[in-house]
Amino acid sequence: MEEIPAAVQFVCGQLEQAGYSAYLVGGCVREMLRGGEVQDWDRTSDALPQKVLNLFSTEAFPTGLRHGTVTVKHQGLPVEITTYRVDGAYCDGRHPQQVTFTRSLAEDLRRRDFTVNAMAMDLRGNLTDLYHGQTDLRQGVIRCVGDPDSRFGEDALRILRGLRFASVMGFSIEEQTAASIHRNQSLLQQIAPERIRVEMDKLLCGRGAADVLLAYPDVLGVFLPEILPSVGFNQRNPHHCYTVWEHTARSVAAVPPERVLRWTMLLHDTGKPSCFSLDTSGVGHFYGHGKASTAMAVRCMERLRFDKKTAEQIKTLVDWHDRDIPRTEKSIRRALSRLGEEGLRQLIAVKRADNLAQHPDFRWVQNEITKAEGIMSSLLTREECFSLRQLAVDGNDMMMLGLRGKEVGTMLERIFKKVLDGTLPNEKDKLLQWTKEKGETDHV
Ligand code: ATP
Ligand code: MG
């Protein structure tokens, strides 16, 4: 079991000495019990916020008084304490209109979303588990506390939190809870896109992501309608033994759990259904689907308010996922200059995952990808030149040779192209020599 940090123990101890109760609650209890990594140590207490402020005086800060949260800073570590509370009526399926404090731990646990998140533990390790969270944790089940329809009706984000916890922990979703998730999916329309994206980031990186994607495309389709035509879409092509959606889900699971890569796989084939054609022998093709998917990915990412840098990375990877890059130094050098080292490494991971989610007869492609990776590594260790910055000559050298103004940049671009093609070595004296000769022939 993970050690409770000293600062957390101290703060809980002080509260108990002053005659209050103090419990660890929610995610940290769940993670301690399952041997996972604790993100934050949430505490709950019957002490009212004002009492906590008084007790810890200069160490206490009213960081979320409206929700009953006070932060105590002990030995530099922030420790959050939230007074037991009952959420008032929800008016919009997002925010409780008001919160009311209560003396009862049981009432505080009842407002929590899932049984595995509704356990409390005191400093001595005594567990309060009124909703059989431990059993569900052992059996790997996500189950609502109370009636699922009313819980999702109060706060629709819980629908996506449920899928997220199932994915991250590799749990299944209990039958009644699952049925209610499908039934209430449209409530997700009320949720801010930023909050949806944060949950999706975690969901996609979970170890159970493929299972969740396969079982709940209708739910994700509420905010990503672009994925829906892929569901059940037969590809009629020997490369593929899965529908577009099943291929997509498997490719997500086959790529390392980093958000850029996982989002890329989720969106990489969204354009396929609209590009489908059958040839005379009845084989399906998807000409131009890379471009179509890119356009759709851009729309999805705008809707979910992705930051510019991430959106740009994903867009490039979706755009390039189906381009053939010949396994030659020349073409890999070009790809490096267009994508950069990180970009090409990501593209290689994307291509691997795409292939792993295709018909097993085509696994030999992995060897070709390994070849490309080898060429990339050797180019990189030789510190070859993939950008103007790495060119062995610069603007000053050009000016020394008598070039001025626009000529400088134009000449550098010409040299760079030659180096990229492999027709000139990236060596200063050779490049200067070439420039001089070029300059002389240009002037005659
Ligand atoms: P993680 O920190 O890994 O995301 P967590 O379980 O700690 O997981 P938080 O969002 O930090 O999740 O919330 C802490 C606790 O607050 C949860 O464990 C749960 O008991 C409760 N909670 C959070 N959000 C909701 C919600 N929308 N509805 C009901 N209870 C919630
Ligand atoms: Mg948490």
XYZ file of C-alpha atoms and ligand atoms in Angstrom:
476
model
C 0.000 0.000 0.000
C 1.292 3.447 -0.843
C 2.633 5.483 2.107
C 0.401 8.335 3.211
C 2.617 11.464 2.988
C 3.677 12.970 6.334
C 1.957 16.286 5.630
C -1.353 14.502 5.024
C -0.938 12.508 8.234
C -0.103 15.638 10.203
C -3.137 17.578 8.982
C -5.519 14.650 9.615
C -3.930 14.114 13.049
C -4.444 17.770 14.006
C -8.108 17.623 12.969
C -8.658 14.477 15.033
C -6.934 16.013 18.072
C -9.267 18.977 17.823
C -12.192 16.551 18.019
C -13.115 16.346 14.343
C -13.101 13.379 12.039
C -10.788 13.257 9.034
C -10.822 10.739 6.187
C -9.017 10.116 2.977
C -11.646 9.718 0.293
C -12.245 9.082 -3.407
C -9.438 8.406 -5.869
C -6.624 8.061 -3.316
C -8.452 5.326 -1.359
C -9.286 3.528 -4.622
C -5.657 3.655 -5.753
C -4.240 2.613 -2.361
C -6.511 -0.446 -2.350
C -5.638 -1.498 -5.867
C -1.959 -0.692 -5.533
C -2.029 2.096 -8.108
C -0.416 5.498 -8.136
C -2.157 8.183 -6.083
C -2.657 11.459 -7.999
C -3.959 13.633 -5.182
C -4.766 13.025 -1.548
C -8.360 14.267 -1.147
C -9.537 14.548 2.431
C -12.962 15.017 3.864
C -13.883 16.145 7.376
C -16.875 17.169 9.450
C -15.046 20.355 10.439
C -16.669 23.390 8.822
C -14.383 25.441 6.538
C -14.197 28.294 9.070
C -13.076 25.871 11.809
C -10.350 24.492 9.557
C -9.214 28.033 8.766
C -9.051 28.862 12.488
C -7.301 25.624 13.446
C -4.456 26.030 10.938
C -4.514 29.874 10.945
C -1.543 31.103 8.900
C -1.084 27.770 7.158
C -4.681 27.655 5.854
C -6.072 29.213 2.675
C -9.722 29.426 1.541
C -9.127 27.974 -1.952
C -12.650 26.738 -2.724
C -14.922 27.972 0.028
C -18.052 27.727 -2.110
C -17.514 23.975 -2.259
C -16.226 23.749 1.292
C -12.557 23.362 0.395
C -9.690 24.777 2.442
C -6.059 24.162 1.535
C -3.558 23.735 4.352
C 0.046 24.244 3.416
C 2.212 22.112 5.638
C 5.973 21.898 5.119
C 5.407 23.316 1.650
C 2.905 20.602 0.671
C -0.658 21.691 -0.123
C -3.257 19.468 1.579
C -6.893 19.961 0.556
C -9.693 19.436 3.053
C -13.339 19.463 1.971
C -16.118 19.535 4.512
C -18.643 16.672 4.228
C -21.258 17.926 1.853
C -24.468 17.052 0.101
C -24.894 18.492 -3.360
C -28.115 20.497 -3.722
C -30.429 20.169 -6.709
C -28.758 20.257 -10.119
C -30.436 22.671 -12.495
C -28.400 22.104 -15.640
C -26.893 18.649 -15.315
C -23.531 20.192 -14.561
C -23.370 22.274 -11.413
C -25.173 21.716 -8.162
C -27.147 24.887 -7.485
C -25.826 24.903 -3.976
C -23.906 22.656 -1.667
C -24.955 21.993 1.895
C -22.594 20.809 4.604
C -23.495 17.777 6.647
C -22.230 16.049 9.797
C -22.572 12.665 8.150
C -19.818 10.872 6.261
C -22.453 8.546 4.788
C -24.208 11.446 3.089
C -20.923 12.699 1.675
C -20.175 9.278 0.210
C -23.649 8.977 -1.320
C -23.103 11.986 -3.628
C -20.011 10.386 -5.207
C -20.230 8.930 -8.696
C -19.096 5.284 -8.596
C -18.835 2.701 -5.823
C -15.058 2.396 -6.271
C -14.825 6.175 -5.721
C -17.119 6.230 -2.691
C -14.893 4.750 0.015
C -13.287 6.607 2.924
C -10.305 5.575 5.037
C -9.015 7.001 8.306
C -5.357 7.344 9.314
C -5.335 3.906 10.923
C -6.516 2.246 7.715
C -10.136 1.675 8.806
C -12.324 1.616 5.718
C -15.862 2.966 5.405
C -17.354 1.195 2.402
C -21.129 1.577 2.361
C -21.630 0.715 -1.326
C -19.456 -2.397 -1.663
C -16.722 -0.508 -3.493
C -14.144 -3.056 -2.373
C -16.063 -5.919 -3.999
C -16.455 -3.943 -7.226
C -12.774 -3.049 -7.132
C -11.839 -6.713 -6.713
C -14.163 -7.795 -9.508
C -13.199 -4.939 -11.798
C -16.614 -3.296 -12.044
C -17.719 0.315 -12.506
C -21.134 0.786 -10.892
C -23.052 3.955 -10.057
C -23.774 4.829 -6.437
C -27.571 4.725 -6.431
C -29.850 4.873 -9.460
C -27.796 5.387 -12.656
C -30.444 7.355 -14.563
C -30.767 9.942 -11.802
C -27.011 10.133 -11.222
C -26.305 10.775 -14.937
C -29.253 13.149 -15.031
C -27.663 15.230 -12.239
C -24.282 15.426 -13.919
C -23.764 14.150 -17.457
C -19.972 14.295 -17.206
C -20.285 11.145 -15.077
C -21.188 9.246 -18.272
C -17.762 9.948 -19.691
C -16.026 9.550 -16.320
C -17.531 6.054 -16.160
C -16.072 5.140 -19.564
C -12.772 6.741 -18.560
C -12.428 4.760 -15.322
C -13.380 1.553 -17.177
C -10.668 2.219 -19.759
C -7.912 3.337 -17.381
C -8.373 0.452 -14.936
C -9.434 -2.091 -17.554
C -12.764 -2.585 -15.739
C -16.115 -3.583 -17.154
C -19.229 -1.498 -16.614
C -22.029 -3.087 -14.622
C -25.099 -3.918 -16.718
C -27.599 -1.387 -15.297
C -24.978 1.363 -15.343
C -24.014 0.470 -18.929
C -27.628 0.458 -20.136
C -28.160 3.828 -18.501
C -25.025 5.238 -20.171
C -26.401 4.308 -23.609
C -29.853 5.642 -22.701
C -28.569 8.990 -21.423
C -25.756 9.613 -23.918
C -27.379 12.730 -25.428
C -27.031 14.564 -22.082
C -23.346 14.897 -22.918
C -24.311 17.707 -25.289
C -24.563 19.967 -22.221
C -20.960 19.411 -21.190
C -18.227 21.921 -22.003
C -15.939 20.675 -24.816
C -12.816 21.291 -22.728
C -14.025 18.902 -20.020
C -14.925 16.280 -22.614
C -11.452 16.509 -24.092
C -9.740 16.043 -20.726
C -11.767 12.878 -20.068
C -11.134 11.607 -23.610
C -7.372 12.140 -23.226
C -7.401 9.811 -20.224
C -9.872 7.366 -21.766
C -7.819 6.958 -24.936
C -4.623 6.322 -22.976
C -6.224 3.643 -20.800
C -5.371 -0.014 -21.144
C -8.997 -0.895 -21.807
C -9.437 1.771 -24.511
C -10.229 -0.670 -27.335
C -12.998 -2.400 -25.361
C -14.594 0.900 -24.435
C -14.400 2.200 -28.013
C -15.951 -0.997 -29.356
C -18.787 -1.008 -26.834
C -19.665 2.728 -26.768
C -19.250 4.356 -30.212
C -22.788 5.737 -29.869
C -21.733 7.671 -26.751
C -18.538 9.087 -28.288
C -20.560 9.904 -31.404
C -22.490 12.533 -29.429
C -19.464 14.844 -29.511
C -17.555 13.110 -32.352
C -20.254 12.376 -34.960
C -17.438 11.936 -37.517
C -16.730 8.426 -36.192
C -20.259 7.079 -36.631
C -20.153 6.098 -40.351
C -17.136 3.848 -39.568
C -19.143 1.673 -37.218
C -19.980 -1.613 -38.947
C -18.423 -0.424 -42.232
C -17.171 -3.484 -44.154
C -13.924 -2.658 -45.986
C -14.068 -5.481 -48.563
C -10.317 -5.412 -48.967
C -7.816 -8.234 -48.371
C -5.681 -5.967 -46.168
C -8.529 -5.739 -43.732
C -10.354 -8.335 -41.681
C -12.168 -5.777 -39.516
C -14.744 -3.066 -40.062
C -13.360 0.481 -40.128
C -14.393 1.065 -36.505
C -12.950 -2.192 -35.219
C -9.723 -1.478 -37.078
C -9.716 1.995 -35.498
C -10.252 0.665 -31.969
C -7.520 -1.946 -32.393
C -5.101 0.593 -33.821
C -5.675 2.885 -30.811
C -4.722 0.028 -28.493
C -1.698 -0.868 -30.647
C -0.007 2.541 -30.388
C 1.916 3.666 -27.232
C -0.382 5.412 -24.702
C 0.506 9.022 -25.520
C -2.333 11.398 -26.241
C -1.076 12.649 -29.621
C -0.631 9.099 -30.904
C -3.893 7.785 -29.472
C -5.960 10.672 -30.877
C -4.252 10.213 -34.236
C -5.318 6.569 -34.375
C -8.860 7.445 -33.281
C -9.207 9.940 -36.137
C -6.930 8.514 -38.841
C -9.579 6.688 -40.891
C -12.696 8.810 -40.260
C -12.688 9.777 -43.944
C -12.786 6.187 -45.193
C -16.552 5.658 -45.548
C -16.922 8.804 -47.665
C -14.046 7.713 -49.973
C -15.203 4.140 -50.524
C -15.270 2.660 -54.018
C -15.496 -0.892 -55.392
C -13.359 -1.989 -58.329
C -14.508 -4.399 -61.042
C -13.365 -7.417 -59.052
C -15.407 -6.329 -56.054
C -12.457 -5.123 -53.938
C -12.981 -2.009 -51.801
C -10.688 1.030 -52.038
C -10.490 4.320 -50.157
C -8.584 6.624 -52.482
C -7.955 10.033 -50.938
C -9.062 9.029 -47.452
C -5.943 10.528 -45.888
C -6.991 14.014 -46.958
C -10.647 13.423 -46.076
C -9.696 12.139 -42.605
C -7.400 15.126 -42.085
C -10.214 17.573 -42.791
C -12.516 15.704 -40.397
C -9.844 15.489 -37.697
C -9.337 19.250 -37.897
C -13.073 19.802 -37.350
C -13.149 17.403 -34.375
C -10.177 19.103 -32.763
C -11.605 22.587 -33.241
C -14.862 21.468 -31.663
C -13.056 19.982 -28.658
C -10.780 23.057 -28.320
C -7.419 21.355 -28.760
C -4.384 23.547 -28.226
C -2.687 24.619 -31.458
C 0.490 22.585 -31.091
C -1.246 19.275 -30.349
C -3.798 19.842 -33.112
C -1.009 20.536 -35.600
C 0.861 17.358 -34.629
C -2.249 15.172 -34.932
C -3.256 16.789 -38.208
C 0.166 16.087 -39.741
C 0.155 12.473 -38.564
C -3.352 11.798 -39.910
C -2.349 13.424 -43.175
C 0.820 11.328 -43.493
C -0.451 8.020 -42.093
C -1.148 6.505 -45.497
C 1.698 8.024 -47.526
C 4.314 5.597 -48.679
C 7.826 6.576 -47.636
C 10.334 4.513 -49.652
C 13.040 2.920 -47.489
C 15.888 4.924 -48.991
C 18.201 7.500 -47.410
C 16.947 10.141 -49.779
C 13.281 9.745 -48.915
C 13.827 9.310 -45.165
C 16.045 12.398 -45.160
C 13.234 14.315 -46.841
C 10.698 13.017 -44.348
C 13.000 14.087 -41.503
C 13.283 17.553 -42.953
C 9.491 17.859 -43.285
C 8.443 16.249 -39.998
C 11.449 16.686 -37.717
C 12.837 13.845 -35.629
C 9.926 13.709 -33.160
C 7.378 13.853 -35.962
C 8.963 11.023 -37.921
C 9.259 8.873 -34.803
C 5.561 9.458 -34.150
C 4.682 8.630 -37.751
C 6.602 5.371 -37.477
C 4.610 4.458 -34.346
C 1.379 5.340 -36.193
C 2.299 3.199 -39.198
C 3.179 0.268 -36.962
C -0.142 0.469 -35.110
C -2.117 0.892 -38.344
C -0.517 -2.270 -39.728
C -0.969 -4.249 -36.493
C -4.707 -3.611 -36.736
C -4.910 -4.981 -40.292
C -5.133 -8.545 -41.592
C -2.350 -10.698 -40.021
C -1.158 -11.740 -43.523
C 0.370 -8.283 -43.905
C 2.566 -8.250 -40.794
C 5.660 -8.334 -43.026
C 5.118 -4.583 -43.366
C 6.509 -4.310 -39.813
C 9.910 -5.297 -41.215
C 9.754 -2.505 -43.761
C 8.910 -0.057 -40.968
C 11.871 -1.366 -38.980
C 14.057 -0.736 -42.030
C 12.832 2.857 -42.235
C 13.549 3.265 -38.526
C 17.072 1.932 -39.023
C 17.767 4.382 -41.828
C 16.441 7.211 -39.681
C 18.703 6.244 -36.754
C 21.752 6.030 -38.956
C 21.030 9.434 -40.520
C 20.566 10.899 -37.060
C 23.739 9.395 -35.567
C 25.689 10.678 -38.543
C 24.250 14.070 -37.629
C 23.265 14.667 -41.183
C 21.534 17.843 -42.177
C 17.724 17.952 -42.101
C 17.141 21.648 -41.614
C 18.728 24.914 -42.710
C 20.028 25.339 -39.170
C 22.189 22.231 -39.491
C 23.697 23.306 -42.807
C 27.505 23.609 -42.559
C 27.329 27.123 -44.049
C 25.223 30.108 -42.999
C 24.303 33.645 -44.048
C 27.662 35.080 -42.947
C 29.522 32.660 -45.195
C 27.354 33.739 -48.119
C 28.075 37.410 -47.453
C 31.803 36.690 -47.275
C 31.424 35.335 -50.794
C 29.857 38.609 -51.835
C 26.171 37.700 -51.840
C 23.745 40.345 -50.638
C 20.109 40.710 -49.572
C 17.743 38.158 -51.046
C 20.574 36.270 -52.749
C 21.740 35.003 -49.360
C 18.532 33.139 -48.534
C 18.004 31.886 -52.046
C 21.509 30.439 -52.222
C 21.163 28.767 -48.802
C 17.887 27.148 -49.937
C 19.596 25.857 -53.099
C 22.478 24.409 -51.138
C 20.094 22.858 -48.613
C 18.106 21.123 -51.378
C 21.307 19.656 -52.808
C 22.418 18.420 -49.389
C 18.987 16.917 -48.761
C 19.114 15.128 -52.110
C 22.549 13.802 -51.286
C 24.173 15.537 -54.283
C 26.350 17.701 -52.020
C 28.000 16.616 -48.746
C 27.284 18.806 -45.722
C 30.899 19.960 -45.404
C 31.808 23.590 -45.161
C 34.740 23.764 -47.597
C 32.898 21.709 -50.229
C 29.792 23.867 -49.915
C 31.799 27.087 -50.105
C 33.622 25.769 -53.134
C 30.335 24.875 -54.836
C 28.837 28.265 -54.016
C 31.836 30.079 -55.447
C 31.687 28.121 -58.689
C 27.943 28.546 -58.858
C 28.309 32.276 -58.275
C 30.835 32.557 -61.086
C 28.785 30.557 -63.585
C 25.646 32.460 -62.539
C 27.366 35.752 -63.291
C 28.608 34.856 -66.781
P -8.352 10.929 -10.749
O -7.797 11.952 -9.803
O -7.463 9.789 -11.081
O -8.988 11.561 -11.946
P -10.416 10.670 -8.795
O -11.327 9.560 -8.420
O -9.536 11.226 -7.735
O -9.577 10.176 -10.019
P -11.393 13.333 -9.093
O -12.003 14.003 -10.269
O -10.082 13.818 -8.560
O -11.320 11.779 -9.419
O -12.490 13.419 -7.947
C -12.261 12.983 -6.617
C -13.495 12.271 -6.078
O -14.611 13.173 -6.090
C -13.934 11.077 -6.915
O -13.241 9.912 -6.534
C -15.407 11.011 -6.606
O -15.630 10.421 -5.337
C -15.793 12.469 -6.480
N -16.259 13.062 -7.775
C -15.509 13.745 -8.669
N -16.244 14.159 -9.709
C -17.498 13.732 -9.476
C -18.733 13.855 -10.170
N -18.795 14.498 -11.350
N -19.825 13.315 -9.617
C -19.759 12.679 -8.410
N -18.642 12.524 -7.718
C -17.517 13.045 -8.222
Mg -8.320 12.871 -7.964
